[in-house]
Amino acid sequence: MTWNGDDYQDRFDRMAAAGEDVHGEAVFVRAFAPASVLDAGCGTGRVAVELARHGIEVTGVDADASMLDTARRRAAEIRWYRRDLVGLDLGRTFDVVVMAGNVPLFTPPGTEADLVAGAARHVRPGGHLVAGFSLDRGYGLDDYDAHCREAGLVPEARYATWSREPYAGGPYAVSVHRRP
């Protein structure tokens, strides 16, 4: 899939200009009071930039060059890496690793476990992996939870939205897993 980072970011800029809240994921992550966050699948850096604005040390990773070009223009002070999350190894851990924006759905079929493992290896002990994605595209919660378990994470919470509405089934979930 080919992206145009500027076009993608323009959509969120228009939403924000119309008064819509485009920072639900960042608000969710900030509730963990992290000192450091890896925005895994960061796209144009919408979540990372907002977290950095609140004094959190953020690193962004995405496989798409156009998305990262836009992210770098928006916040040159943030560390941005062009990498695939499958097999990712930045050589460090973070308080929170967040995969917002349906990240697990953009990996090729059959690589989901490796994607989760790549993100999970960056979660410090006591830290969290947070992922929100649609459940109607062939990758469900049973598989996701199994992949988290295989990566050494334990389930902590699940919500229907980034605003922490209770999950009672449905087409979208935000899952929180913790490294013991």
PDB file of C-alpha atoms in Angstrom:
ATOM      1  CA  MET A   1       0.000   0.000   0.000  1.00  0.00           C
ATOM      2  CA  THR A   2       1.295   3.453  -0.928  1.00  0.00           C
ATOM      3  CA  TRP A   3       0.470   6.452   1.236  1.00  0.00           C
ATOM      4  CA  ASN A   4       0.664  10.187   0.788  1.00  0.00           C
ATOM      5  CA  GLY A   5       1.624  11.525   4.201  1.00  0.00           C
ATOM      6  CA  ASP A   6       0.566  15.106   3.524  1.00  0.00           C
ATOM      7  CA  ASP A   7      -2.882  14.047   2.305  1.00  0.00           C
ATOM      8  CA  TYR A   8      -3.290  11.729   5.281  1.00  0.00           C
ATOM      9  CA  GLN A   9      -2.334  14.479   7.741  1.00  0.00           C
ATOM     10  CA  ASP A  10      -4.562  17.027   5.977  1.00  0.00           C
ATOM     11  CA  ARG A  11      -7.563  14.873   6.837  1.00  0.00           C
ATOM     12  CA  PHE A  12      -6.811  15.108  10.555  1.00  0.00           C
ATOM     13  CA  ASP A  13      -5.967  18.804  10.304  1.00  0.00           C
ATOM     14  CA  ARG A  14      -9.385  19.438   8.733  1.00  0.00           C
ATOM     15  CA  MET A  15     -11.092  17.410  11.470  1.00  0.00           C
ATOM     16  CA  ALA A  16      -9.280  19.385  14.183  1.00  0.00           C
ATOM     17  CA  ALA A  17     -10.131  22.696  12.478  1.00  0.00           C
ATOM     18  CA  ALA A  18     -13.795  21.643  12.508  1.00  0.00           C
ATOM     19  CA  GLY A  19     -13.592  21.143  16.274  1.00  0.00           C
ATOM     20  CA  GLU A  20     -13.260  17.365  16.336  1.00  0.00           C
ATOM     21  CA  ASP A  21     -10.998  15.808  18.964  1.00  0.00           C
ATOM     22  CA  VAL A  22      -8.194  14.031  17.114  1.00  0.00           C
ATOM     23  CA  HIS A  23      -6.107  13.268  20.197  1.00  0.00           C
ATOM     24  CA  GLY A  24      -8.065  10.481  21.892  1.00  0.00           C
ATOM     25  CA  GLU A  25      -5.212   7.997  21.528  1.00  0.00           C
ATOM     26  CA  ALA A  26      -2.705  10.421  23.078  1.00  0.00           C
ATOM     27  CA  VAL A  27      -5.056  11.188  25.985  1.00  0.00           C
ATOM     28  CA  PHE A  28      -5.471   7.443  26.541  1.00  0.00           C
ATOM     29  CA  VAL A  29      -1.689   6.883  26.588  1.00  0.00           C
ATOM     30  CA  ARG A  30      -1.049   9.879  28.850  1.00  0.00           C
ATOM     31  CA  ALA A  31      -3.252   8.259  31.522  1.00  0.00           C
ATOM     32  CA  PHE A  32      -0.399   5.778  32.109  1.00  0.00           C
ATOM     33  CA  ALA A  33       1.892   8.718  33.002  1.00  0.00           C
ATOM     34  CA  PRO A  34       4.707   7.431  30.788  1.00  0.00           C
ATOM     35  CA  ALA A  35       8.110   9.037  30.605  1.00  0.00           C
ATOM     36  CA  SER A  36       8.762   7.314  27.269  1.00  0.00           C
ATOM     37  CA  VAL A  37       6.527   6.093  24.438  1.00  0.00           C
ATOM     38  CA  LEU A  38       7.162   4.212  21.215  1.00  0.00           C
ATOM     39  CA  ASP A  39       4.545   5.157  18.626  1.00  0.00           C
ATOM     40  CA  ALA A  40       4.683   1.955  16.571  1.00  0.00           C
ATOM     41  CA  GLY A  41       3.199   2.545  13.149  1.00  0.00           C
ATOM     42  CA  CYS A  42       3.291   6.290  13.793  1.00  0.00           C
ATOM     43  CA  GLY A  43       2.233   7.432  10.339  1.00  0.00           C
ATOM     44  CA  THR A  44       2.495  11.228  10.198  1.00  0.00           C
ATOM     45  CA  GLY A  45       3.145  11.419  13.936  1.00  0.00           C
ATOM     46  CA  ARG A  46      -0.270  12.662  15.024  1.00  0.00           C
ATOM     47  CA  VAL A  47      -0.116  10.728  18.322  1.00  0.00           C
ATOM     48  CA  ALA A  48       3.634  11.140  18.853  1.00  0.00           C
ATOM     49  CA  VAL A  49       3.577  14.911  18.318  1.00  0.00           C
ATOM     50  CA  GLU A  50       0.736  15.345  20.804  1.00  0.00           C
ATOM     51  CA  LEU A  51       2.510  13.202  23.411  1.00  0.00           C
ATOM     52  CA  ALA A  52       5.747  15.154  22.940  1.00  0.00           C
ATOM     53  CA  ARG A  53       3.788  18.379  23.396  1.00  0.00           C
ATOM     54  CA  HIS A  54       3.056  17.119  26.918  1.00  0.00           C
ATOM     55  CA  GLY A  55       6.731  16.532  27.726  1.00  0.00           C
ATOM     56  CA  ILE A  56       6.850  12.806  27.007  1.00  0.00           C
ATOM     57  CA  GLU A  57       9.940  11.406  25.286  1.00  0.00           C
ATOM     58  CA  VAL A  58       8.575   9.846  22.099  1.00  0.00           C
ATOM     59  CA  THR A  59      10.056   7.745  19.325  1.00  0.00           C
ATOM     60  CA  GLY A  60       8.118   7.070  16.136  1.00  0.00           C
ATOM     61  CA  VAL A  61       8.491   4.114  13.792  1.00  0.00           C
ATOM     62  CA  ASP A  62       6.758   3.567  10.472  1.00  0.00           C
ATOM     63  CA  ALA A  63       7.527   1.661   7.281  1.00  0.00           C
ATOM     64  CA  ASP A  64       6.218   4.356   4.939  1.00  0.00           C
ATOM     65  CA  ALA A  65       8.654   7.045   3.783  1.00  0.00           C
ATOM     66  CA  SER A  66       5.952   9.571   2.827  1.00  0.00           C
ATOM     67  CA  MET A  67       4.289   9.341   6.223  1.00  0.00           C
ATOM     68  CA  LEU A  68       7.633   9.825   7.968  1.00  0.00           C
ATOM     69  CA  ASP A  69       8.564  12.766   5.741  1.00  0.00           C
ATOM     70  CA  THR A  70       5.402  14.494   6.943  1.00  0.00           C
ATOM     71  CA  ALA A  71       6.123  13.528  10.562  1.00  0.00           C
ATOM     72  CA  ARG A  72       9.669  14.920  10.340  1.00  0.00           C
ATOM     73  CA  ARG A  73       8.391  18.228   8.950  1.00  0.00           C
ATOM     74  CA  ARG A  74       5.868  18.464  11.783  1.00  0.00           C
ATOM     75  CA  ALA A  75       8.314  17.651  14.599  1.00  0.00           C
ATOM     76  CA  ALA A  76      11.975  17.416  13.685  1.00  0.00           C
ATOM     77  CA  GLU A  77      12.929  17.058  17.366  1.00  0.00           C
ATOM     78  CA  ILE A  78      11.298  13.624  17.646  1.00  0.00           C
ATOM     79  CA  ARG A  79      13.311  10.538  16.699  1.00  0.00           C
ATOM     80  CA  TRP A  80      11.666   8.964  13.653  1.00  0.00           C
ATOM     81  CA  TYR A  81      12.727   5.605  12.232  1.00  0.00           C
ATOM     82  CA  ARG A  82      11.733   4.029   8.944  1.00  0.00           C
ATOM     83  CA  ARG A  83      11.382   0.397   9.909  1.00  0.00           C
ATOM     84  CA  ASP A  84       8.940  -2.463   9.628  1.00  0.00           C
ATOM     85  CA  LEU A  85       7.479  -3.460  12.987  1.00  0.00           C
ATOM     86  CA  VAL A  86       7.930  -7.117  12.073  1.00  0.00           C
ATOM     87  CA  GLY A  87      11.292  -7.954  13.604  1.00  0.00           C
ATOM     88  CA  LEU A  88      11.751  -4.441  15.005  1.00  0.00           C
ATOM     89  CA  ASP A  89      14.638  -4.031  17.432  1.00  0.00           C
ATOM     90  CA  LEU A  90      15.600  -0.502  18.481  1.00  0.00           C
ATOM     91  CA  GLY A  91      17.765  -1.815  21.314  1.00  0.00           C
ATOM     92  CA  ARG A  92      15.716  -0.222  24.085  1.00  0.00           C
ATOM     93  CA  THR A  93      12.415  -0.359  25.926  1.00  0.00           C
ATOM     94  CA  PHE A  94       9.640   2.146  26.642  1.00  0.00           C
ATOM     95  CA  ASP A  95       7.012   2.689  29.318  1.00  0.00           C
ATOM     96  CA  VAL A  96       4.272   2.417  26.688  1.00  0.00           C
ATOM     97  CA  VAL A  97       4.257   1.112  23.141  1.00  0.00           C
ATOM     98  CA  VAL A  98       1.152   2.273  21.281  1.00  0.00           C
ATOM     99  CA  MET A  99      -0.208   0.934  18.014  1.00  0.00           C
ATOM    100  CA  ALA A 100      -3.012   3.314  17.044  1.00  0.00           C
ATOM    101  CA  GLY A 101      -4.755   3.519  13.703  1.00  0.00           C
ATOM    102  CA  ASN A 102      -5.349  -0.166  12.934  1.00  0.00           C
ATOM    103  CA  VAL A 103      -1.617  -0.919  12.764  1.00  0.00           C
ATOM    104  CA  PRO A 104      -1.996  -4.724  13.078  1.00  0.00           C
ATOM    105  CA  LEU A 105      -4.244  -4.710  10.014  1.00  0.00           C
ATOM    106  CA  PHE A 106      -1.560  -3.295   7.727  1.00  0.00           C
ATOM    107  CA  THR A 107       0.921  -6.119   8.162  1.00  0.00           C
ATOM    108  CA  PRO A 108       0.817  -8.907   5.560  1.00  0.00           C
ATOM    109  CA  PRO A 109      -1.404 -11.831   6.562  1.00  0.00           C
ATOM    110  CA  GLY A 110       0.534 -14.393   8.561  1.00  0.00           C
ATOM    111  CA  THR A 111       2.982 -11.860  10.046  1.00  0.00           C
ATOM    112  CA  GLU A 112       0.734 -10.597  12.860  1.00  0.00           C
ATOM    113  CA  ALA A 113       2.513 -12.627  15.559  1.00  0.00           C
ATOM    114  CA  ASP A 114       5.875 -11.219  14.438  1.00  0.00           C
ATOM    115  CA  LEU A 115       4.461  -7.692  14.393  1.00  0.00           C
ATOM    116  CA  VAL A 116       3.180  -8.059  17.962  1.00  0.00           C
ATOM    117  CA  ALA A 117       6.508  -9.582  19.039  1.00  0.00           C
ATOM    118  CA  GLY A 118       8.385  -6.670  17.438  1.00  0.00           C
ATOM    119  CA  ALA A 119       6.299  -4.146  19.351  1.00  0.00           C
ATOM    120  CA  ALA A 120       6.285  -6.155  22.588  1.00  0.00           C
ATOM    121  CA  ARG A 121      10.074  -6.503  22.784  1.00  0.00           C
ATOM    122  CA  HIS A 122      10.129  -2.724  23.343  1.00  0.00           C
ATOM    123  CA  VAL A 123       7.841  -2.782  26.416  1.00  0.00           C
ATOM    124  CA  ARG A 124       9.828  -2.394  29.641  1.00  0.00           C
ATOM    125  CA  PRO A 125       8.959  -4.582  32.669  1.00  0.00           C
ATOM    126  CA  GLY A 126       5.801  -3.100  34.162  1.00  0.00           C
ATOM    127  CA  GLY A 127       5.134  -1.235  30.915  1.00  0.00           C
ATOM    128  CA  HIS A 128       2.224  -1.528  28.508  1.00  0.00           C
ATOM    129  CA  LEU A 129       1.415  -2.360  24.919  1.00  0.00           C
ATOM    130  CA  VAL A 130      -1.735  -0.538  23.798  1.00  0.00           C
ATOM    131  CA  ALA A 131      -3.382  -1.302  20.461  1.00  0.00           C
ATOM    132  CA  GLY A 132      -6.653  -0.195  18.926  1.00  0.00           C
ATOM    133  CA  PHE A 133      -7.949  -1.800  15.764  1.00  0.00           C
ATOM    134  CA  SER A 134     -11.042  -2.879  13.863  1.00  0.00           C
ATOM    135  CA  LEU A 135     -12.087  -6.466  14.371  1.00  0.00           C
ATOM    136  CA  ASP A 136     -13.913  -6.968  11.097  1.00  0.00           C
ATOM    137  CA  ARG A 137     -10.889  -7.404   8.840  1.00  0.00           C
ATOM    138  CA  GLY A 138      -9.698 -10.927   9.571  1.00  0.00           C
ATOM    139  CA  TYR A 139      -7.561 -10.377  12.676  1.00  0.00           C
ATOM    140  CA  GLY A 140      -9.428 -10.799  15.924  1.00  0.00           C
ATOM    141  CA  LEU A 141      -8.920 -10.548  19.632  1.00  0.00           C
ATOM    142  CA  ASP A 142      -8.324 -14.253  20.254  1.00  0.00           C
ATOM    143  CA  ASP A 143      -5.370 -14.220  17.865  1.00  0.00           C
ATOM    144  CA  TYR A 144      -4.115 -10.863  19.131  1.00  0.00           C
ATOM    145  CA  ASP A 145      -4.280 -11.996  22.771  1.00  0.00           C
ATOM    146  CA  ALA A 146      -2.467 -15.233  21.885  1.00  0.00           C
ATOM    147  CA  HIS A 147       0.266 -13.261  20.101  1.00  0.00           C
ATOM    148  CA  CYS A 148       0.635 -10.962  23.114  1.00  0.00           C
ATOM    149  CA  ARG A 149       0.849 -13.979  25.425  1.00  0.00           C
ATOM    150  CA  GLU A 150       3.516 -15.567  23.187  1.00  0.00           C
ATOM    151  CA  ALA A 151       5.449 -12.282  23.425  1.00  0.00           C
ATOM    152  CA  GLY A 152       5.380 -12.406  27.245  1.00  0.00           C
ATOM    153  CA  LEU A 153       2.563  -9.920  27.860  1.00  0.00           C
ATOM    154  CA  VAL A 154      -0.512 -10.353  30.052  1.00  0.00           C
ATOM    155  CA  PRO A 155      -3.926  -8.795  29.412  1.00  0.00           C
ATOM    156  CA  GLU A 156      -4.821  -5.864  31.634  1.00  0.00           C
ATOM    157  CA  ALA A 157      -7.853  -4.125  30.107  1.00  0.00           C
ATOM    158  CA  ARG A 158     -10.013  -3.872  27.004  1.00  0.00           C
ATOM    159  CA  TYR A 159     -12.191  -1.002  25.850  1.00  0.00           C
ATOM    160  CA  ALA A 160     -14.551  -0.324  22.962  1.00  0.00           C
ATOM    161  CA  THR A 161     -13.023   3.100  22.279  1.00  0.00           C
ATOM    162  CA  TRP A 162     -10.035   5.267  23.077  1.00  0.00           C
ATOM    163  CA  SER A 163     -12.300   7.126  25.526  1.00  0.00           C
ATOM    164  CA  ARG A 164     -12.427   3.925  27.635  1.00  0.00           C
ATOM    165  CA  GLU A 165     -16.004   2.909  26.968  1.00  0.00           C
ATOM    166  CA  PRO A 166     -16.455  -0.672  28.206  1.00  0.00           C
ATOM    167  CA  TYR A 167     -15.918  -3.393  25.639  1.00  0.00           C
ATOM    168  CA  ALA A 168     -18.915  -5.694  25.255  1.00  0.00           C
ATOM    169  CA  GLY A 169     -18.225  -7.053  21.801  1.00  0.00           C
ATOM    170  CA  GLY A 170     -18.367  -4.994  18.665  1.00  0.00           C
ATOM    171  CA  PRO A 171     -16.290  -4.073  15.639  1.00  0.00           C
ATOM    172  CA  TYR A 172     -13.454  -2.207  17.409  1.00  0.00           C
ATOM    173  CA  ALA A 173     -11.350  -2.746  20.520  1.00  0.00           C
ATOM    174  CA  VAL A 174      -8.546  -0.999  22.372  1.00  0.00           C
ATOM    175  CA  SER A 175      -6.479  -3.612  24.192  1.00  0.00           C
ATOM    176  CA  VAL A 176      -4.003  -3.024  26.999  1.00  0.00           C
ATOM    177  CA  HIS A 177      -1.385  -5.673  27.774  1.00  0.00           C
ATOM    178  CA  ARG A 178       1.371  -5.416  30.373  1.00  0.00           C
ATOM    179  CA  ARG A 179       4.845  -6.875  30.679  1.00  0.00           C
ATOM    180  CA  PRO A 180       5.117  -8.399  34.177  1.00  0.00           C
TER     181      PRO A 180
END
